C-alpha positions as a printed NumPy array, in Angstrom:
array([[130.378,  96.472, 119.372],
       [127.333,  94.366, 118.761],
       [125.531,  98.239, 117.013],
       [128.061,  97.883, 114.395],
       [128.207,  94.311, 114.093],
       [124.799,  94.382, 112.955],
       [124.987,  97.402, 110.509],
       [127.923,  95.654, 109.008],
       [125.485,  92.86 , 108.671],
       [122.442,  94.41 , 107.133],
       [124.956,  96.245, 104.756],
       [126.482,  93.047, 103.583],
       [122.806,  91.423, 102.987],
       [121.467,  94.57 , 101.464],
       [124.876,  94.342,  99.149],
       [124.449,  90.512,  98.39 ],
       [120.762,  91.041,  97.193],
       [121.977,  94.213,  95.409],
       [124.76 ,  92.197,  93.634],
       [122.987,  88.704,  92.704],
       [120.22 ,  91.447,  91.429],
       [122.073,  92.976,  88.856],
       [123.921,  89.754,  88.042],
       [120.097,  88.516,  87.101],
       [119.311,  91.595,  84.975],
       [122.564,  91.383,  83.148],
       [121.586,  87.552,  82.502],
       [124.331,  86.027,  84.095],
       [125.262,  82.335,  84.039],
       [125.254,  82.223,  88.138],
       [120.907,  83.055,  89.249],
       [119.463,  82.531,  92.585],
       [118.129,  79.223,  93.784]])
């Protein structure tokens, strides 16, 4: 189902800027380009 397909995807996005986020305000080794 192309509905879900892209909720999955906005989800996942919303999840990796979430994740590399917190990984930045805990001053982790890995940041952003």
């Amino acid at each position: 189902d192309r509905g879900a397909a892209l909720v999955l995807v906005t989800h996942s996005r919303e999840f990796a800027e979430r994740a590399s986020r917190r990984l930045v305000l805990s001053g982790g080794v890995l940041t952003p380009a």
